[in-house]
N, CA and C atoms as an extended XYZ file, in Angstrom:
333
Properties=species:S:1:pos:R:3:atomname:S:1:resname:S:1:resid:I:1 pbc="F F F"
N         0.839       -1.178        0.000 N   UNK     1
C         0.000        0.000        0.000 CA  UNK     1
C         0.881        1.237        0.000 C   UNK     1
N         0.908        2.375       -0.702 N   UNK     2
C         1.130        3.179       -1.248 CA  UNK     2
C         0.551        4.349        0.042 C   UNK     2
N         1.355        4.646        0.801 N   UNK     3
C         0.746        5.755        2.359 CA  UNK     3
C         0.821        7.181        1.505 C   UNK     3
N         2.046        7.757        1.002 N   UNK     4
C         1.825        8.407        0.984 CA  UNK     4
C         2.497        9.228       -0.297 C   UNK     4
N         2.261       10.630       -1.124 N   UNK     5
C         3.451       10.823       -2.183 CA  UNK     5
C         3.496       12.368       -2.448 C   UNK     5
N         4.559       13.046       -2.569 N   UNK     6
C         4.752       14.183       -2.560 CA  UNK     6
C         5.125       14.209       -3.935 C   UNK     6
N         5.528       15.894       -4.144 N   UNK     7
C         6.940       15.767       -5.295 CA  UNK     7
C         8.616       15.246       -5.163 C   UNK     7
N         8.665       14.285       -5.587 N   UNK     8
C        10.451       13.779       -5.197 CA  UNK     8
C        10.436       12.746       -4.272 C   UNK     8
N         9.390       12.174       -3.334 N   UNK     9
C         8.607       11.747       -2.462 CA  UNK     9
C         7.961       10.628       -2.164 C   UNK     9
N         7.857        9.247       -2.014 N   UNK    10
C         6.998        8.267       -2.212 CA  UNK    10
C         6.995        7.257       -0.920 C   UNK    10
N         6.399        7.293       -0.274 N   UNK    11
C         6.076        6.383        1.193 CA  UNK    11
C         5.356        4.958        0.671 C   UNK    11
N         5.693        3.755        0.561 N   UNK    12
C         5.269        2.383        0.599 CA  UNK    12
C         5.406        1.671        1.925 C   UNK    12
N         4.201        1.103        2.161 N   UNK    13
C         4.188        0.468        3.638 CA  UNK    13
C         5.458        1.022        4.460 C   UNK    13
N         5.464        2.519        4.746 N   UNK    14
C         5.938        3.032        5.985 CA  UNK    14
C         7.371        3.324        5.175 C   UNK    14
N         8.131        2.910        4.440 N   UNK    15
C         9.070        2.967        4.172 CA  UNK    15
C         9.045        4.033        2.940 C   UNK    15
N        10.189        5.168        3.491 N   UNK    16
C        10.512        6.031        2.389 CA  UNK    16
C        11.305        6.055        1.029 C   UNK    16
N        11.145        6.780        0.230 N   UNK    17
C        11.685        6.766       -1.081 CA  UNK    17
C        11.922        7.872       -1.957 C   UNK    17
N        13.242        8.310       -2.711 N   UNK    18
C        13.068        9.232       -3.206 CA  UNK    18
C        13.742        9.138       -4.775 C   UNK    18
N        13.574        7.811       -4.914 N   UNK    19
C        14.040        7.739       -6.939 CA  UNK    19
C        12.537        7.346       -6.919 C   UNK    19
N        12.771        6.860       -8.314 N   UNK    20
C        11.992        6.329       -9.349 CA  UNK    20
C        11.744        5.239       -9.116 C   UNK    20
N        10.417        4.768       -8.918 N   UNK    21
C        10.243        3.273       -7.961 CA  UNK    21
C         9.059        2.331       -8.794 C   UNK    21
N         9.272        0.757       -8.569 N   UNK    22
C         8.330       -0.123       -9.207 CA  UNK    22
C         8.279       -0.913       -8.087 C   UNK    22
N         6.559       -0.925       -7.797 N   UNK    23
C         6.267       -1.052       -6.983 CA  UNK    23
C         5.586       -2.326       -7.023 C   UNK    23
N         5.982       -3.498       -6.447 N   UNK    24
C         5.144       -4.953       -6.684 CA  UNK    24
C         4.914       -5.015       -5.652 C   UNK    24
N         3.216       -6.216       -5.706 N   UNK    25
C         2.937       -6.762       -4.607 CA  UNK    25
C         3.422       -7.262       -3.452 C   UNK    25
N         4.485       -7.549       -3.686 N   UNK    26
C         5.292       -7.569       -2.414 CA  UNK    26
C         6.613       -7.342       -2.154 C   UNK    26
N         7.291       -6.032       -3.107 N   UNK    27
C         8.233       -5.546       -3.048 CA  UNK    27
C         8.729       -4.393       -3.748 C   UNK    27
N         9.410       -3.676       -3.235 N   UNK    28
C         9.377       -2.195       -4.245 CA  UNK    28
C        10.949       -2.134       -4.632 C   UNK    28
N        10.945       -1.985       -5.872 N   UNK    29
C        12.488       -1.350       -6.635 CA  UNK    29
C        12.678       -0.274       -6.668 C   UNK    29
N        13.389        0.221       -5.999 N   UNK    30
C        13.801        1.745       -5.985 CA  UNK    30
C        14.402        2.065       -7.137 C   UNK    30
N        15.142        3.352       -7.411 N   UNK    31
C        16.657        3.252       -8.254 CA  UNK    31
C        15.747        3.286       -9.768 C   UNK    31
N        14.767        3.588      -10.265 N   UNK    32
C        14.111        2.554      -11.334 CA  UNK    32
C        14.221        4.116      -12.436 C   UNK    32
N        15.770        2.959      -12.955 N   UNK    33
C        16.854        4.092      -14.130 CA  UNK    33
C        16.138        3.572      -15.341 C   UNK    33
N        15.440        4.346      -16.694 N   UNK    34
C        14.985        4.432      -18.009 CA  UNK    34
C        16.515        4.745      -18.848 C   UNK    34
N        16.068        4.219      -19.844 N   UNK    35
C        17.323        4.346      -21.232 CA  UNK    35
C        16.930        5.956      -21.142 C   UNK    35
N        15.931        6.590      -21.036 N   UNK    36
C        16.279        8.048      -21.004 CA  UNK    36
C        14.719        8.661      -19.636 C   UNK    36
N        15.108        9.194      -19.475 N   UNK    37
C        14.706       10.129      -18.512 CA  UNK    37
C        12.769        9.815      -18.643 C   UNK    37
N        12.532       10.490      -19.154 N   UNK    38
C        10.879       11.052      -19.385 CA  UNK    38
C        10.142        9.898      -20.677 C   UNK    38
N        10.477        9.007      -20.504 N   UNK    39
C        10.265        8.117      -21.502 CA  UNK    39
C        10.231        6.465      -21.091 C   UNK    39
N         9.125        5.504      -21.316 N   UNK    40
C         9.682        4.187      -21.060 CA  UNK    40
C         9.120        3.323      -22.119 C   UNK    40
N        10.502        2.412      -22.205 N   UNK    41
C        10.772        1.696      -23.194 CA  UNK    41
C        10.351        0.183      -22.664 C   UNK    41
N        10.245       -0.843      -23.766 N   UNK    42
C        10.182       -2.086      -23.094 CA  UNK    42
C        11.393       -2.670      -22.561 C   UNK    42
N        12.859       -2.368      -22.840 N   UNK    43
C        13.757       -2.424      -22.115 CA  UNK    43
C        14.097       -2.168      -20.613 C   UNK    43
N        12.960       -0.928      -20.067 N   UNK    44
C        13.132       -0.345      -19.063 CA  UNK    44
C        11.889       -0.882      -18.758 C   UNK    44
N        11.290       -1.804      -18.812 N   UNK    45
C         9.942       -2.507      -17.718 CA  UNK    45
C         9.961       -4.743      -17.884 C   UNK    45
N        11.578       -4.628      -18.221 N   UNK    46
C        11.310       -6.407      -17.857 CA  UNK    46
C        11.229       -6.846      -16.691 C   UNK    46
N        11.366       -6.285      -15.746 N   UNK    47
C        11.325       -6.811      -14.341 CA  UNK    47
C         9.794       -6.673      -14.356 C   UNK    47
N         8.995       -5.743      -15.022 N   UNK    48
C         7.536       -5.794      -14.812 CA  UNK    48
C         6.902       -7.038      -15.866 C   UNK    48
N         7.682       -7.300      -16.896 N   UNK    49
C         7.192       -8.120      -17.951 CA  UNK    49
C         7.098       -9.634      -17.204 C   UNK    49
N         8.326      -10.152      -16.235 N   UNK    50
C         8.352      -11.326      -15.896 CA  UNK    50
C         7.809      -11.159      -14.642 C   UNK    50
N         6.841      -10.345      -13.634 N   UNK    51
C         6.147      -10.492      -13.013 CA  UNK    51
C         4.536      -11.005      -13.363 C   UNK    51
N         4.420      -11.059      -14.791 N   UNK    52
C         2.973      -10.576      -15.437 CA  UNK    52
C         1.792      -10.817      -14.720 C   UNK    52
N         1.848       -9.182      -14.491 N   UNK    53
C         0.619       -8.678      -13.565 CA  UNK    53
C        -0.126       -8.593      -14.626 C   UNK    53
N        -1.491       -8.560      -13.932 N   UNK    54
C        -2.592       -8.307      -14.174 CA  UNK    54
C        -3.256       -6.732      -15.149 C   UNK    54
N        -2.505       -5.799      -13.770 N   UNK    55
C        -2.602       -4.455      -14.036 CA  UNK    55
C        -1.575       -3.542      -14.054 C   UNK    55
N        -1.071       -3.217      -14.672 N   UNK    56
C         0.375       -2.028      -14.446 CA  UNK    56
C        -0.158       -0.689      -14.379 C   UNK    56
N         0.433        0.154      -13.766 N   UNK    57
C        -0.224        1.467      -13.585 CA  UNK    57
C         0.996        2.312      -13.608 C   UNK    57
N         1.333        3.203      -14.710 N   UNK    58
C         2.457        4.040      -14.726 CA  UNK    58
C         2.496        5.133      -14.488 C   UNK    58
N         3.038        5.655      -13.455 N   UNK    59
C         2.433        7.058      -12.791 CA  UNK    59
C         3.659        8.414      -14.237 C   UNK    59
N         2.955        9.386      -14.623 N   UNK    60
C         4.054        9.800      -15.554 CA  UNK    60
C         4.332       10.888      -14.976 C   UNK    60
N         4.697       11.244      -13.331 N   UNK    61
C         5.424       12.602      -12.742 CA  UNK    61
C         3.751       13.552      -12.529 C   UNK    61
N         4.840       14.376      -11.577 N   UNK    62
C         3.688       15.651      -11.192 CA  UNK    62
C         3.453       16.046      -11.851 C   UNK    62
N         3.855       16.149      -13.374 N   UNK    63
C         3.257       17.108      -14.448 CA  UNK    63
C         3.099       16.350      -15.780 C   UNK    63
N         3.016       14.928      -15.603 N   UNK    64
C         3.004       14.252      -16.594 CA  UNK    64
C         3.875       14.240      -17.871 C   UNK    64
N         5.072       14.608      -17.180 N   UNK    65
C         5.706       14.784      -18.327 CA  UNK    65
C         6.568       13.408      -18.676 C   UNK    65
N         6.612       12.075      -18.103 N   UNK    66
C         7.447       10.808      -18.815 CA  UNK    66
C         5.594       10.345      -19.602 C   UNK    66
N         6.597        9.837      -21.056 N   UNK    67
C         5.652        9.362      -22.528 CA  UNK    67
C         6.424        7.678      -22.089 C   UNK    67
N         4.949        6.959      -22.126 N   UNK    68
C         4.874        5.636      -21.809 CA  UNK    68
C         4.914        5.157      -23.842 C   UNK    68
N         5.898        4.353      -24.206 N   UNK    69
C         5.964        4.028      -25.254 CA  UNK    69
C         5.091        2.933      -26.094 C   UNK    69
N         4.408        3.246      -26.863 N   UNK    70
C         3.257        2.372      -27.209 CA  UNK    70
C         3.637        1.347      -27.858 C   UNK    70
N         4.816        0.897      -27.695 N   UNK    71
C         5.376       -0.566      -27.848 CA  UNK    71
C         4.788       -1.300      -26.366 C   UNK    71
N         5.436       -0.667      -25.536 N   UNK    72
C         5.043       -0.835      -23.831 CA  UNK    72
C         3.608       -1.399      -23.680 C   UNK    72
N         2.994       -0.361      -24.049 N   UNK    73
C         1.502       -0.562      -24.027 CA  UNK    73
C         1.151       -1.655      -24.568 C   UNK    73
N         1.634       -1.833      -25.801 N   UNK    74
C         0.830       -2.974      -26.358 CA  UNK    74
C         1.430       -4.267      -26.187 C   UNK    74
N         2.872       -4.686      -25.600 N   UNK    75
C         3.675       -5.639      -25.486 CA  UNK    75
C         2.250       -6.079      -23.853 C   UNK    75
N         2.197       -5.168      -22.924 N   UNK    76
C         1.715       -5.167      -21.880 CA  UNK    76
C         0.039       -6.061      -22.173 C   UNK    76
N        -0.562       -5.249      -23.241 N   UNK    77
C        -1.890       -5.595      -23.214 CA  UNK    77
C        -1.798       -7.232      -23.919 C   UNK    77
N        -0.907       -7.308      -24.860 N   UNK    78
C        -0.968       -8.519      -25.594 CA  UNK    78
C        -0.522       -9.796      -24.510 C   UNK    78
N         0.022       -9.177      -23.606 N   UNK    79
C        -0.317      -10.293      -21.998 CA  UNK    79
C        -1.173      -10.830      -21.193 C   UNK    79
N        -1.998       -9.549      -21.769 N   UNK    80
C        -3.548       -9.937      -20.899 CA  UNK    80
C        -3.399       -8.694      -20.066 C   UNK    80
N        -2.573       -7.974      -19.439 N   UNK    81
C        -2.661       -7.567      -18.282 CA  UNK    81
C        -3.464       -5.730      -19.169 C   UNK    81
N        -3.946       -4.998      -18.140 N   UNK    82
C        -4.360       -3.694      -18.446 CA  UNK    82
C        -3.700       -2.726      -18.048 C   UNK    82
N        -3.664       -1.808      -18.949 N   UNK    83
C        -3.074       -0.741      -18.558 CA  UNK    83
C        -3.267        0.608      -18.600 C   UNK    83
N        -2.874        1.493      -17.392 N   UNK    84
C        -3.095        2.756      -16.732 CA  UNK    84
C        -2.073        3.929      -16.604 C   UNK    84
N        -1.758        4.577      -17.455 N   UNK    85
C        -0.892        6.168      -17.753 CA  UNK    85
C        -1.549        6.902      -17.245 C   UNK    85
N        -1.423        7.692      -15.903 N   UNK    86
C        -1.634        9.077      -14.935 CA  UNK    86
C        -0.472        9.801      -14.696 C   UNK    86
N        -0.779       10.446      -14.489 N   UNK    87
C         0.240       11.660      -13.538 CA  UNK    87
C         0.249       10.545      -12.331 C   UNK    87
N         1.488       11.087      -11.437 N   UNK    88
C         1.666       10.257      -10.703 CA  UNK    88
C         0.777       10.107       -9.394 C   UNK    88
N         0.462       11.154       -8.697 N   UNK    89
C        -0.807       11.073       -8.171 CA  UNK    89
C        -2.123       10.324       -7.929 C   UNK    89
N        -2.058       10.896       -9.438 N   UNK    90
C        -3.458        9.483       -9.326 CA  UNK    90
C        -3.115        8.387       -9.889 C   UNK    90
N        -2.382        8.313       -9.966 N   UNK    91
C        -1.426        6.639      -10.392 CA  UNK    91
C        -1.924        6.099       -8.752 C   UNK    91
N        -0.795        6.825       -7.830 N   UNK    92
C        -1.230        6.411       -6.579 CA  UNK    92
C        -2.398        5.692       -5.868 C   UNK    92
N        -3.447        6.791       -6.261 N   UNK    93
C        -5.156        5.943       -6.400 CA  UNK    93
C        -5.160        4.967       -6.694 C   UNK    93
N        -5.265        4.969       -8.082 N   UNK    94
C        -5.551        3.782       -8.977 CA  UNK    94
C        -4.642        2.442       -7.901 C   UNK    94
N        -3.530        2.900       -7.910 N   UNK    95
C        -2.881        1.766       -7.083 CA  UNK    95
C        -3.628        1.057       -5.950 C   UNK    95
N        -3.444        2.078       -5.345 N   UNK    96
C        -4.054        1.321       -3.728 CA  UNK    96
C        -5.534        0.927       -4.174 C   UNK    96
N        -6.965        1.604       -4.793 N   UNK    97
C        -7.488        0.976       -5.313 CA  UNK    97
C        -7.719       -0.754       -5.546 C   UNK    97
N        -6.497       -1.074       -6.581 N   UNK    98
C        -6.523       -2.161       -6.816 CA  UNK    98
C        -5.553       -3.518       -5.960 C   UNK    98
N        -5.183       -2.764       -5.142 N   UNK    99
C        -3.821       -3.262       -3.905 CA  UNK    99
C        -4.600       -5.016       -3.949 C   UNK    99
N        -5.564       -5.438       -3.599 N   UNK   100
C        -5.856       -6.580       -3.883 CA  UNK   100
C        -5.616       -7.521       -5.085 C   UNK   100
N        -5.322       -7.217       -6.090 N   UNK   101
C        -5.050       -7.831       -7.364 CA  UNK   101
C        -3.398       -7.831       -7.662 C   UNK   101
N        -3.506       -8.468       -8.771 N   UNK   102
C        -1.660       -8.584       -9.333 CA  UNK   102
C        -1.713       -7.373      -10.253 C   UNK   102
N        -1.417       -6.156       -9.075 N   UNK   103
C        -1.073       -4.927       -9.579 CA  UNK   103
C         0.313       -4.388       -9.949 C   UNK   103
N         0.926       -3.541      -10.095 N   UNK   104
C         2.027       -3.137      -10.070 CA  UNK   104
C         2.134       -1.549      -10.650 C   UNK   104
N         2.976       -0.371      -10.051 N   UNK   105
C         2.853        0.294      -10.128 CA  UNK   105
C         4.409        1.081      -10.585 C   UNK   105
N         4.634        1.263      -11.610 N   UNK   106
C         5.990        2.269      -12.175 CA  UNK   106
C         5.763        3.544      -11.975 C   UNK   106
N         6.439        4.561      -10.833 N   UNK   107
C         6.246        5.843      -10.977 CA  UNK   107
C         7.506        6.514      -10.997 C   UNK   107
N         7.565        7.463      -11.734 N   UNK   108
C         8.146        8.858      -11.798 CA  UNK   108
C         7.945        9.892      -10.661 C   UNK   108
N         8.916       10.116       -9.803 N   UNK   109
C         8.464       11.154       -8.954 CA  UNK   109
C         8.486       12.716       -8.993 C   UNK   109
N         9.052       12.765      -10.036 N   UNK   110
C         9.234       14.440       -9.916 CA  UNK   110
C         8.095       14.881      -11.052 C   UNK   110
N         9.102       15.619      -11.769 N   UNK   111
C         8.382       15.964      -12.999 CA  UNK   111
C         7.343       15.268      -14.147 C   UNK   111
């Protein structure tokens, strides 16, 4: 569960964070480095590919500025699983929301 998220900012079950984090059902990757900045590639989500969740939810920053690559998208959907591009915020929602299911959550914290 996802407590709490600022700008730069991200609280998971009590524990703080301040990179770029992927957040699984029962464990969070901090550190979570893209081939470039504001952008994700399917290179930069195999740790999410060999979990295959259900639901991925990619938070794209406080101002929505990371572009989720529609290779991503569709590598994702052709799994079965669904998928969710927000600002990161309501990425957050959506997350805890679905905290019962094989969710998973990629966010961007800043921008």
């Amino acid at each position: 569960m996802i407590d709490h998220y600022s700008f730069g900012k991200i609280v998971v079950n009590g524990k703080t964070y301040t990179s770029d984090v992927i957040v699984f059902k029962d464990r969070v990757r901090d550190n979570w480095w893209r081939k470039e900045g504001h952008r994700v590639y399917l290179e930069d989500i195999e740790e999410i590919l060999k979990a295959k969740p259900d639901i991925v939810v990619f938070g794209t920053g406080a101002y929505g500025r990371v572009v989720v690559d529609r290779e991503v998208i569709k590598k994702l959907e052709e799994m079965g699983a669904e998928v969710i591009v927000e600002e990161t915020s309501k990425a957050i929602k959506t997350f805890n929301k679905f905290k019962d299911k094989n969710v998973v959550l990629a966010a961007h914290l800043t921008c």
